[in-house]
Short mmCIF file of C-alpha atoms in Angstrom, two decimals:
data_model
loop_
_atom_site.label_atom_id
_atom_site.label_comp_id
_atom_site.label_asym_id
_atom_site.label_seq_id
_atom_site.Cartn_x
_atom_site.Cartn_y
_atom_site.Cartn_z
CA ALA A 234 -68.70 49.78 -28.25
CA GLY A 235 -65.73 51.93 -27.39
CA VAL A 236 -66.84 54.67 -29.78
CA ALA A 237 -70.40 54.47 -28.49
CA GLY A 238 -69.15 54.69 -24.94
CA ILE A 239 -67.06 57.74 -25.73
CA ALA A 240 -70.01 59.37 -27.46
CA MET A 241 -72.27 58.67 -24.51
CA ALA A 242 -69.69 60.04 -22.09
CA ALA A 243 -69.28 63.16 -24.20
CA GLY A 244 -73.03 63.62 -24.37
CA ALA A 245 -73.34 63.23 -20.62
CA ALA A 246 -70.56 65.75 -20.07
CA ALA A 247 -72.20 68.21 -22.44
CA PHE A 248 -75.57 67.76 -20.73
CA GLY A 249 -73.92 68.21 -17.36
CA GLY A 250 -72.21 71.37 -18.57
CA MET A 251 -75.48 72.77 -19.91
CA ALA A 252 -77.23 71.93 -16.66
CA ALA A 253 -74.51 73.68 -14.69
CA ILE A 254 -74.77 76.77 -16.90
CA SER A 255 -78.55 76.78 -16.54
CA LEU A 256 -78.26 76.45 -12.78
CA ASP A 257 -75.72 79.28 -12.59
CA LEU A 258 -77.90 81.53 -14.74
CA GLY A 259 -80.92 80.63 -12.67
CA MET A 260 -79.11 81.59 -9.48
CA GLN A 261 -78.00 84.91 -10.99
CA VAL A 262 -81.53 85.70 -12.11
CA GLY A 263 -82.93 84.70 -8.74
CA GLN A 264 -80.43 86.82 -6.81
CA ALA A 265 -80.99 89.84 -9.06
CA GLN A 266 -84.76 89.60 -8.80
CA GLU A 267 -84.61 89.08 -5.05
CA PHE A 268 -82.52 92.27 -4.76
CA ARG A 269 -85.05 94.16 -6.86
CA PHE A 270 -87.99 92.78 -4.89
CA ALA A 271 -86.41 93.56 -1.51
CA THR A 272 -85.43 97.08 -2.56
CA LEU A 273 -88.81 97.90 -4.05
CA ASN A 274 -90.47 96.57 -0.93
CA ALA A 275 -88.23 98.74 1.25
CA PHE A 276 -88.88 101.80 -0.92
CA GLU A 277 -92.64 101.17 -0.78
CA ASN A 278 -92.55 100.90 3.02
CA ILE A 279 -90.72 104.23 3.18
CA LEU A 280 -92.68 106.12 0.52
CA LYS A 281 -96.09 104.45 1.13
CA SER A 282 -96.71 104.10 -2.61
CA LYS A 283 -95.91 101.45 -5.22
CA GLU A 284 -95.66 104.08 -7.94
CA ALA A 285 -93.30 106.27 -5.91
CA ALA A 286 -91.21 103.24 -4.99
CA ALA A 287 -90.91 102.20 -8.64
CA ALA A 288 -89.90 105.75 -9.64
CA ALA A 289 -87.29 105.93 -6.88
CA PHE A 290 -85.86 102.55 -7.88
CA LYS A 291 -85.66 103.63 -11.52
CA LEU A 292 -83.85 106.82 -10.46
CA ALA A 293 -81.42 104.83 -8.32
CA GLN A 294 -80.72 102.49 -11.25
CA LYS A 295 -80.02 105.43 -13.56
CA THR A 296 -77.65 107.03 -11.08
CA ALA A 297 -75.69 103.79 -10.63
CA LEU A 298 -75.47 103.36 -14.40
CA ASP A 299 -74.60 106.98 -15.17
CA THR A 300 -71.85 107.26 -12.55
CA GLY A 301 -70.35 103.82 -13.16
CA ALA A 302 -70.81 103.00 -9.48
CA ASP A 303 -71.18 99.57 -7.91
CA TYR A 304 -74.82 98.82 -8.74
CA ARG A 305 -75.99 97.25 -5.50
CA GLU A 306 -73.83 99.47 -3.26
CA SER A 307 -75.15 102.61 -4.93
CA ILE A 308 -78.81 101.58 -4.67
CA GLY A 309 -78.24 100.28 -1.14
CA SER A 310 -76.83 103.67 -0.11
CA MET A 311 -79.93 105.40 -1.44
CA ASN A 312 -82.10 102.93 0.46
CA SER A 313 -80.22 103.61 3.70
CA LEU A 314 -80.51 107.38 3.30
CA MET A 315 -84.23 107.24 2.53
CA ALA A 316 -84.74 105.00 5.56
CA GLN A 317 -83.23 107.77 7.70
CA GLY A 318 -85.78 110.29 6.48
CA PHE A 319 -83.99 111.93 3.55
CA ASP A 320 -86.29 112.58 0.60
CA VAL A 321 -85.65 110.81 -2.70
CA SER A 322 -84.15 113.83 -4.45
CA PHE A 323 -81.68 114.60 -1.67
CA ALA A 324 -80.73 110.95 -1.25
CA ASP A 325 -80.04 110.68 -4.98
CA THR A 326 -77.96 113.87 -4.94
CA LEU A 327 -75.92 112.58 -2.01
CA VAL A 328 -75.30 109.24 -3.73
CA LYS A 329 -74.04 111.16 -6.77
CA ARG A 330 -71.77 113.28 -4.57
CA MET A 331 -70.38 110.13 -2.98
CA ALA A 332 -69.69 108.73 -6.45
CA ASP A 333 -67.72 111.92 -7.17
CA LEU A 334 -65.77 111.41 -3.95
CA LYS A 335 -65.04 107.82 -4.95
CA THR A 336 -63.66 109.17 -8.23
CA LEU A 337 -61.35 111.54 -6.37
CA ASN A 338 -60.40 108.96 -3.76
CA PRO A 339 -60.86 105.33 -4.87
CA ALA A 340 -60.27 104.23 -1.27
CA ALA A 341 -63.33 106.17 -0.08
CA LYS A 342 -65.91 103.95 1.62
CA LEU A 343 -69.42 104.95 0.61
CA GLU A 344 -71.03 102.73 3.24
CA GLY A 345 -69.10 104.56 5.97
CA ILE A 346 -70.15 107.96 4.67
CA THR A 347 -73.77 106.87 4.38
CA ARG A 348 -73.72 105.52 7.93
CA ALA A 349 -72.14 108.69 9.34
CA ILE A 350 -74.56 111.05 7.59
CA SER A 351 -77.50 108.87 8.63
CA GLN A 352 -76.36 109.07 12.26
CA ILE A 353 -76.02 112.85 12.04
CA LYS A 354 -79.58 113.00 10.69
CA SER A 355 -81.00 110.70 13.37
CA THR A 356 -79.28 112.43 16.32
CA GLY A 357 -80.01 115.92 15.01
CA LYS A 358 -76.49 117.17 15.64
CA LEU A 359 -72.85 116.67 14.69
CA GLN A 360 -70.73 114.59 17.06
CA GLY A 361 -67.13 113.51 17.13
CA ASP A 362 -67.94 109.89 16.33
CA GLU A 363 -69.48 110.81 12.99
CA MET A 364 -66.48 112.95 12.05
CA MET A 365 -64.19 110.03 12.82
CA GLN A 366 -66.33 107.79 10.61
CA LEU A 367 -66.19 110.34 7.80
CA ALA A 368 -62.41 110.57 8.11
CA GLU A 369 -62.07 106.78 8.05
CA ALA A 370 -64.34 106.68 5.01
CA GLY A 371 -62.02 109.00 3.10
CA LEU A 372 -63.52 112.48 3.49
CA ASN A 373 -61.30 115.43 4.44
CA VAL A 374 -62.95 116.44 7.73
CA GLY A 375 -60.64 119.44 8.09
CA ASP A 376 -62.36 120.94 5.07
CA VAL A 377 -65.76 120.08 6.59
CA TYR A 378 -64.88 122.04 9.74
CA LYS A 379 -63.73 125.00 7.62
CA GLN A 380 -66.96 124.89 5.63
CA ILE A 381 -69.05 124.86 8.80
CA ALA A 382 -67.11 127.85 10.07
CA LYS A 383 -67.71 129.68 6.80
CA ASP A 384 -71.43 128.87 6.82
CA MET A 385 -71.78 130.01 10.44
CA GLY A 386 -69.73 133.16 9.97
CA ILE A 387 -67.02 132.01 12.40
CA VAL A 388 -63.54 133.53 11.94
CA ASP A 389 -60.16 133.10 13.61
CA GLY A 390 -59.34 135.04 16.74
CA LYS A 391 -62.13 134.52 19.24
CA LYS A 392 -60.70 133.83 22.68
CA ASN A 393 -61.70 130.95 24.90
CA LYS A 394 -62.36 131.17 28.64
CA LYS A 395 -58.63 131.10 29.28
CA GLY A 396 -58.05 134.07 27.00
CA VAL A 397 -56.37 132.01 24.30
CA ALA A 398 -57.24 132.94 20.71
CA MET A 399 -58.80 130.06 18.76
CA THR A 400 -58.87 129.31 15.08
CA ALA A 401 -62.22 129.05 13.33
CA THR A 402 -61.84 125.27 13.22
CA GLU A 403 -61.16 125.10 16.96
CA GLN A 404 -64.27 127.16 17.63
CA VAL A 405 -66.37 124.82 15.50
CA GLN A 406 -64.93 121.82 17.33
CA ALA A 407 -65.81 123.43 20.65
CA LEU A 408 -69.38 123.99 19.46
CA GLN A 409 -69.47 120.39 18.30
CA SER A 410 -68.40 119.19 21.75
CA ASP A 411 -71.26 121.21 23.24
CA GLY A 412 -73.74 119.67 20.77
CA LYS A 413 -74.38 123.03 19.08
CA ILE A 414 -73.80 122.06 15.42
CA ASP A 415 -77.18 120.97 14.10
CA SER A 416 -77.57 118.20 11.54
CA ALA A 417 -78.72 120.49 8.72
CA THR A 418 -75.61 122.65 9.04
CA ALA A 419 -73.30 119.64 9.25
CA ILE A 420 -74.81 117.77 6.29
CA ALA A 421 -74.85 120.89 4.12
CA ALA A 422 -71.16 121.40 4.90
CA ILE A 423 -70.34 117.79 4.03
CA MET A 424 -72.15 118.16 0.69
CA LYS A 425 -70.39 121.45 -0.03
CA THR A 426 -67.00 119.97 0.85
CA ILE A 427 -67.43 117.15 -1.66
CA GLU A 428 -68.70 119.64 -4.25
CA ASN A 429 -65.62 121.81 -3.73
CA GLN A 430 -63.33 118.81 -4.04
CA ALA A 431 -65.11 117.94 -7.31
CA GLY A 432 -64.31 121.38 -8.68
CA GLY A 433 -67.79 122.75 -8.19
CA LYS A 434 -69.29 120.40 -10.76
CA ALA A 435 -72.88 119.19 -10.68
CA PRO A 436 -73.64 116.11 -8.53
CA GLY A 437 -72.30 112.98 -10.20
CA GLN A 438 -70.71 114.82 -13.13
CA LEU A 439 -67.14 114.02 -12.16
CA ALA A 440 -67.97 110.33 -11.77
CA MET A 441 -69.82 110.31 -15.09
CA GLU A 442 -66.87 111.90 -16.88
CA LYS A 443 -64.51 109.27 -15.50
CA ALA A 444 -66.91 106.45 -16.38
CA ASP A 445 -67.11 107.80 -19.94
CA LYS A 446 -63.34 107.62 -20.38
CA SER A 447 -62.13 104.65 -18.34
CA LEU A 448 -62.17 100.89 -18.84
CA THR A 449 -63.22 100.46 -15.21
CA GLY A 450 -66.20 102.74 -15.78
CA ALA A 451 -67.21 100.80 -18.88
CA LEU A 452 -66.98 97.50 -17.02
CA MET A 453 -68.98 98.81 -14.05
CA ARG A 454 -71.67 100.08 -16.39
CA ALA A 455 -71.73 96.73 -18.18
CA GLU A 456 -72.21 95.00 -14.83
CA ALA A 457 -75.02 97.40 -13.92
CA MET A 458 -76.72 96.71 -17.26
CA LYS A 459 -76.34 92.99 -16.68
CA GLN A 460 -77.99 93.28 -13.26
CA MET A 461 -80.83 95.35 -14.69
CA MET A 462 -81.35 92.76 -17.43
CA LEU A 463 -81.35 89.87 -14.97
CA GLU A 464 -83.89 91.70 -12.80
CA SER A 465 -86.24 91.97 -15.76
CA VAL A 466 -85.93 88.36 -16.97
CA ALA A 467 -89.04 86.24 -16.55
CA ILE A 468 -88.18 82.53 -16.84
CA ASP A 469 -90.17 79.54 -15.68
CA TRP A 470 -87.59 77.21 -14.19
CA SER A 471 -90.10 74.67 -12.92
CA PRO A 472 -89.43 72.11 -15.71
CA ILE A 473 -85.73 72.08 -14.85
CA THR A 474 -86.25 72.04 -11.09
CA GLY A 475 -88.79 69.26 -11.57
#
């Protein structure tokens, strides 16, 4: 009886363990597929086409996998940018640039950069609040000001109303205060600043190179592949739930 009892207890424990594993897997599959469904639905609402939404999602997946970025954060950033009116190609390029920035500065906060750039797009001009957000997110805003000055042909030496000579950066900041730096100029300068910091490499290349050579990159890619696999799994869990 004792042996039988032990065997029954062991069997119950094994069954319980298998049930727990099945439940955990089911939750992972459900969460992954819910993420995919919600993102595809958002993309379709933005692009007004199921086919275009599917293509954009596939592109976002590839970028996350190639750059070794956080899968959901990377795709979420693309979603946010598209929702603010950026086209798919530009949004993808910007996500790649942000992955490069994350490679240069692991403390960089992609969500903060996405939010700041989205605000610049929506307001149509560069404001101090967005520059503060970019600085807090890990971008060198001093270089952004210098790039804006370069793009606008502004040089050191122009005098203000008090007759004091201003640097190019100070002139750009004055224009910013007056709301005279348009969003296109500001966003182009932000993109160029990240490109310069990445050594002039193509969007995402720096992140891809790091992912190719680092354990962290390999693990992040493995996690992205896992998420993509879970999103594609089709399992009928009704017998278990029943």
